[in-house]
Tab-separated table of C-alpha atoms and ligand atoms in Angstrom:
chain	number	residue	atom	x	y	z
A	50	MET	CA	0.000	0.000	0.000
A	51	LYS	CA	1.127	3.555	-0.646
A	52	GLU	CA	3.164	4.612	2.359
A	53	ASN	CA	1.785	7.407	4.527
A	54	THR	CA	5.068	9.290	4.624
A	55	VAL	CA	3.639	11.886	7.016
A	56	LEU	CA	2.979	9.153	9.585
A	57	THR	CA	6.401	7.634	8.873
A	58	LYS	CA	8.045	10.989	9.521
A	59	MET	CA	6.119	11.608	12.721
A	60	ARG	CA	6.777	8.070	13.977
A	61	SER	CA	10.480	8.798	13.698
A	62	GLY	CA	10.116	12.181	15.416
A	63	GLU	CA	10.412	14.315	12.278
A	64	PRO	CA	8.106	17.282	11.657
A	65	ALA	CA	5.796	17.329	8.638
A	66	ALA	CA	4.887	20.442	6.617
A	67	ILE	CA	1.156	20.391	5.952
A	68	GLY	CA	-0.858	22.611	3.592
A	69	TRP	CA	-4.537	23.409	3.933
A	70	LEU	CA	-7.178	23.801	1.248
A	71	THR	CA	-10.586	25.368	1.748
A	72	ALA	CA	-11.737	26.642	-1.655
A	73	GLY	CA	-13.063	23.315	-2.889
A	74	SER	CA	-10.896	23.439	-6.007
A	75	PRO	CA	-9.259	20.245	-7.363
A	76	LEU	CA	-7.192	22.503	-9.635
A	77	LEU	CA	-5.651	24.247	-6.629
A	78	ALA	CA	-5.158	20.866	-4.980
A	79	GLU	CA	-3.171	19.700	-8.006
A	80	ILE	CA	-1.057	22.852	-8.037
A	81	VAL	CA	-0.374	22.879	-4.287
A	82	ALA	CA	0.378	19.134	-4.187
A	83	GLY	CA	2.983	19.810	-6.881
A	84	LEU	CA	4.782	22.255	-4.584
A	85	GLY	CA	6.135	19.585	-2.271
A	86	PHE	CA	4.143	19.758	0.957
A	87	ASP	CA	4.415	16.546	2.984
A	88	GLY	CA	0.639	16.524	3.357
A	89	ILE	CA	-2.460	18.501	2.452
A	90	ILE	CA	-5.693	18.824	4.384
A	91	LEU	CA	-8.935	19.153	2.440
A	92	ASP	CA	-11.123	20.937	4.957
A	93	THR	CA	-14.724	19.757	4.707
A	94	GLN	CA	-15.633	21.184	8.128
A	95	HIS	CA	-15.112	24.883	7.401
A	96	GLY	CA	-14.041	24.699	3.752
A	97	TYR	CA	-16.187	24.621	0.611
A	98	TRP	CA	-15.661	21.095	-0.665
A	99	SER	CA	-18.470	19.189	-2.314
A	100	TYR	CA	-18.056	15.410	-2.180
A	101	GLU	CA	-17.305	15.341	-5.902
A	102	ALA	CA	-14.672	18.076	-5.706
A	103	MET	CA	-13.059	16.313	-2.723
A	104	LEU	CA	-12.929	13.054	-4.715
A	105	ASN	CA	-11.424	14.851	-7.750
A	106	ALA	CA	-8.814	16.503	-5.524
A	107	LEU	CA	-7.856	13.130	-4.052
A	108	GLN	CA	-7.536	11.788	-7.603
A	109	VAL	CA	-5.097	14.504	-8.670
A	110	ILE	CA	-3.088	14.327	-5.446
A	111	LEU	CA	-2.582	10.532	-5.682
A	112	PRO	CA	0.211	10.621	-8.329
A	113	THR	CA	2.195	13.144	-6.239
A	114	PRO	CA	4.283	12.379	-3.135
A	115	THR	CA	1.982	14.597	-1.024
A	116	ILE	CA	-0.235	12.732	1.421
A	117	PRO	CA	-3.907	13.781	1.406
A	118	PHE	CA	-5.953	14.196	4.576
A	119	VAL	CA	-9.573	15.206	4.996
A	120	ARG	CA	-10.918	17.170	7.922
A	121	VAL	CA	-14.386	15.705	8.277
A	122	ALA	CA	-17.298	17.953	9.203
A	123	ARG	CA	-17.938	16.139	12.486
A	124	ASN	CA	-17.143	12.954	14.378
A	125	GLU	CA	-19.469	10.801	12.324
A	126	PRO	CA	-18.512	7.277	11.148
A	127	ASP	CA	-20.269	7.718	7.787
A	128	LEU	CA	-18.298	10.876	6.994
A	129	ILE	CA	-15.021	9.263	8.056
A	130	GLY	CA	-15.780	6.216	5.879
A	131	LEU	CA	-16.656	8.377	2.872
A	132	ALA	CA	-13.438	10.406	3.144
A	133	LEU	CA	-11.276	7.280	3.462
A	134	ASP	CA	-13.077	5.412	0.670
A	135	ALA	CA	-12.509	8.460	-1.557
A	136	GLY	CA	-8.772	8.062	-0.908
A	137	ALA	CA	-7.801	10.221	2.068
A	138	LEU	CA	-4.861	8.679	3.929
A	139	GLY	CA	-6.056	10.155	7.183
A	140	VAL	CA	-8.824	12.065	8.847
A	141	ILE	CA	-8.775	15.077	11.112
A	142	VAL	CA	-11.776	14.814	13.420
A	143	PRO	CA	-12.993	18.055	14.992
A	144	LEU	CA	-14.157	18.632	18.561
A	145	VAL	CA	-13.062	15.358	20.121
A	146	ASN	CA	-13.555	16.059	23.809
A	147	THR	CA	-13.552	12.677	25.538
A	148	PRO	CA	-11.789	9.317	25.207
A	149	GLU	CA	-15.128	7.793	24.156
A	150	GLN	CA	-15.384	10.270	21.285
A	151	ALA	CA	-11.771	9.520	20.322
A	152	ALA	CA	-12.506	5.775	20.331
A	153	ARG	CA	-15.532	6.425	18.078
A	154	ALA	CA	-13.339	8.282	15.562
A	155	VAL	CA	-10.662	5.574	15.613
A	156	ALA	CA	-13.194	2.748	15.219
A	157	ALA	CA	-14.687	4.446	12.147
A	158	ALA	CA	-11.252	4.640	10.508
A	159	ARG	CA	-10.019	1.086	11.251
A	160	TYR	CA	-10.967	-2.243	9.763
A	161	ALA	CA	-11.811	-5.142	12.117
A	162	PRO	CA	-10.602	-6.251	14.543
A	163	ALA	CA	-9.324	-2.750	15.463
A	164	GLY	CA	-12.515	-0.999	14.396
A	165	SER	CA	-15.709	-1.130	12.410
A	166	ARG	CA	-14.810	0.445	9.051
A	167	SER	CA	-16.646	-1.271	6.216
A	168	VAL	CA	-14.637	-2.674	3.285
A	169	GLY	CA	-15.296	-0.979	-0.058
A	170	GLY	CA	-14.196	1.884	-2.259
A	171	VAL	CA	-13.248	0.819	-5.786
A	172	ARG	CA	-10.388	3.281	-6.224
A	173	LEU	CA	-8.571	2.123	-3.100
A	174	ARG	CA	-6.860	-0.642	-5.100
A	175	LEU	CA	-4.876	2.192	-6.738
A	176	TYR	CA	-3.159	2.554	-3.351
A	177	GLY	CA	-1.994	-1.073	-3.494
A	178	SER	CA	-3.506	-4.541	-3.661
A	179	ASP	CA	-2.784	-4.964	0.079
A	180	TYR	CA	-4.784	-1.836	1.005
A	181	VAL	CA	-7.175	-3.627	3.376
A	182	GLN	CA	-4.353	-5.503	5.127
A	183	GLU	CA	-2.192	-2.378	5.542
A	184	ALA	CA	-4.698	0.460	5.959
A	185	ASN	CA	-4.889	0.293	9.750
A	186	ARG	CA	-1.157	1.121	9.884
A	187	GLN	CA	-1.147	3.752	7.135
A	188	ILE	CA	-4.333	5.714	7.833
A	189	MET	CA	-3.802	8.582	10.264
A	190	VAL	CA	-6.454	9.493	12.812
A	191	ALA	CA	-5.913	12.969	14.254
A	192	THR	CA	-8.362	14.024	16.934
A	193	MET	CA	-8.780	17.745	17.423
A	194	THR	CA	-8.069	19.086	20.880
A	195	GLU	CA	-9.904	22.376	20.844
A	196	THR	CA	-12.073	22.816	23.929
A	197	SER	CA	-11.466	23.140	27.647
A	198	GLU	CA	-13.172	19.742	28.065
A	199	ALA	CA	-10.678	18.170	25.644
A	200	ILE	CA	-7.804	19.744	27.594
A	201	GLU	CA	-9.138	18.245	30.838
A	202	ASN	CA	-9.321	14.846	29.121
A	203	VAL	CA	-6.219	15.128	26.965
A	204	ARG	CA	-4.248	12.375	28.727
A	205	ALA	CA	-7.186	9.965	28.488
A	206	ILE	CA	-7.651	10.871	24.811
A	207	ALA	CA	-3.941	10.362	24.104
A	208	ALA	CA	-4.184	6.912	25.724
A	209	VAL	CA	-6.854	5.710	23.275
A	210	PRO	CA	-5.204	3.113	20.987
A	211	GLY	CA	-5.205	4.332	17.401
A	212	VAL	CA	-5.064	8.062	18.060
A	213	ASP	CA	-2.111	9.023	15.842
A	214	CYS	CA	-2.033	12.762	16.482
A	215	LEU	CA	-3.463	15.307	18.909
A	216	PHE	CA	-4.254	18.234	16.628
A	217	ILE	CA	-4.856	21.569	18.321
A	218	GLY	CA	-7.472	23.985	16.976
A	219	PRO	CA	-6.296	27.229	18.570
A	220	SER	CA	-9.332	29.312	17.595
A	221	ASP	CA	-12.010	27.014	18.995
A	222	LEU	CA	-9.762	26.506	22.005
A	223	ALA	CA	-9.632	30.283	22.533
A	224	LEU	CA	-13.429	30.538	22.246
A	225	SER	CA	-13.855	27.701	24.721
A	226	LEU	CA	-11.431	29.337	27.179
A	227	GLY	CA	-13.126	32.735	26.792
A	228	CYS	CA	-10.107	34.420	25.198
A	229	TYR	CA	-11.084	34.881	21.573
A	230	PRO	CA	-9.562	36.620	19.661
A	231	GLU	CA	-6.942	37.842	22.178
A	232	ARG	CA	-5.331	34.704	23.498
A	233	ASN	CA	-4.124	34.611	27.075
A	234	GLN	CA	-1.913	32.616	29.387
A	235	ALA	CA	-4.592	29.984	29.959
A	236	HIS	CA	-4.485	29.361	26.200
A	237	SER	CA	-0.704	28.947	26.248
A	238	ARG	CA	-0.961	26.664	29.271
A	239	ALA	CA	-3.599	24.537	27.511
A	240	ILE	CA	-1.315	24.129	24.480
A	241	ALA	CA	1.566	23.191	26.782
A	242	GLU	CA	-0.703	20.585	28.409
A	243	VAL	CA	-1.371	18.961	25.030
A	244	ILE	CA	2.341	18.905	24.196
A	245	ALA	CA	3.103	17.294	27.583
A	246	ALA	CA	0.305	14.730	27.204
A	247	GLY	CA	1.486	13.842	23.702
A	248	ARG	CA	5.072	13.469	24.848
A	249	GLU	CA	4.091	11.229	27.800
A	250	ALA	CA	1.898	8.994	25.628
A	251	GLY	CA	4.212	8.985	22.606
A	252	VAL	CA	1.487	10.562	20.455
A	253	PRO	CA	2.564	13.317	18.033
A	254	VAL	CA	1.013	16.742	18.473
A	255	GLY	CA	0.106	19.204	15.738
A	256	MET	CA	-1.602	22.510	15.344
A	257	ALA	CA	-3.363	24.752	12.861
A	258	CYS	CA	-0.642	27.410	13.043
A	259	SER	CA	-1.038	31.048	12.057
A	260	GLY	CA	1.819	30.989	9.534
A	261	ALA	CA	5.239	29.600	8.746
A	262	GLU	CA	6.929	31.418	11.660
A	263	ASP	CA	4.335	30.037	14.077
A	264	CYS	CA	4.984	26.550	12.633
A	265	LEU	CA	8.708	26.935	13.286
A	266	GLN	CA	8.071	28.010	16.885
A	267	ARG	CA	5.672	25.082	17.420
A	268	ALA	CA	8.268	22.703	15.931
A	269	ARG	CA	10.750	24.017	18.514
A	270	ASP	CA	8.069	23.284	21.152
A	271	GLY	CA	8.009	19.672	19.936
A	272	MET	CA	5.028	19.606	17.572
A	273	LEU	CA	5.299	17.419	14.469
A	274	PHE	CA	2.130	17.971	12.395
A	275	LEU	CA	2.542	21.581	11.321
A	276	ALA	CA	-0.326	23.018	9.314
A	277	ALA	CA	-0.274	26.670	8.335
A	278	GLY	CA	-1.924	29.039	5.971
A	279	ASN	CA	-4.469	27.974	3.414
A	280	ASP	CA	-5.378	28.617	-0.190
A	281	ALA	CA	-7.403	31.695	0.774
A	282	SER	CA	-4.673	33.244	2.919
A	283	TRP	CA	-1.929	32.433	0.371
A	284	CYS	CA	-4.040	33.977	-2.390
A	285	THR	CA	-4.808	37.033	-0.259
A	286	ALA	CA	-1.125	37.549	0.597
A	287	GLY	CA	0.017	37.148	-3.015
A	288	ALA	CA	-2.740	39.300	-4.489
A	289	THR	CA	-2.223	42.021	-1.869
A	290	THR	CA	1.499	42.245	-2.606
A	291	HIS	CA	0.851	42.243	-6.340
A	292	LEU	CA	-1.811	44.955	-6.133
A	293	LYS	CA	0.303	47.119	-3.821
A	294	THR	CA	3.262	46.949	-6.209
A	295	LEU	CA	1.009	47.738	-9.139
A	296	ARG	CA	-0.757	50.649	-7.432
A	297	THR	CA	2.533	52.110	-6.189
A	298	GLY	CA	4.042	51.838	-9.650
A	299	LEU	CA	1.005	53.317	-11.378
A	300	ALA	CA	0.941	56.264	-8.948
A	301	ARG	CA	4.551	57.018	-9.959
A	302	GLU	CA	3.923	56.870	-13.718
B	92	LIG	C1	-9.406	25.972	15.177
B	92	LIG	O1	-8.489	26.806	15.317
B	92	LIG	O2	-10.355	25.854	15.945
B	92	LIG	C2	-9.374	25.091	14.030
B	92	LIG	O3	-10.164	24.199	13.942
B	92	LIG	C3	-8.367	25.367	12.966
B	92	LIG	O4	-8.957	25.311	11.726
B	93	LIG	MG1	-11.770	24.307	15.215
């Protein structure tokens, strides 16, 4: 089966550079996958992906070395199964607050005996004829730690077999802690708690970072799944710089 090189990296303690796509565009997925990110998240929770566009994006990412992940809209076995059968090599599951919820997410992503994922998905053979035998090792389950309840339970969540990554959602976490948008010390302490819990349990930690510099700081803090920016923010930054240069130049003419 196609190797999940993001999981391989994290299992050997190496950080992974992850991109994020919201616009629901397979064309952008193809372009961004060609840039060399270790992994890409197709965000079907807050992004604008139809099922068909998500499937097309997974089709154009497959021939590249970039590993595709899908953030599902909620912790729902059917949604997890659909994303994996379309070809995602991992799911990011939002708002996982308890070990029971983490176990539900893991079970949906694993074939028996580790879970209850149903066998199917005709394009999965493109990932290798041993897909069903290997998938439980190659499919990443990242549970999102993004509420005060999840922080209280983070050690129990990290102890759930099959949780491959504790992925921090800093914005929902700030809302939950009452410090949105200005984050405070409680927010920093909560993030430190997740890092400590991950380290103790041997479970990699990641975060939706605010940009490349934030990623680098989080990597120094010990995080391994480093997601930053997205198609909308990259487009905004590029277009803003372009327009500013153009306007400045035109004003001088
Ligand atoms: C959060 O910050 O809450 C996220 O889910 C990142 O997208
Ligand atoms: Mg969130």
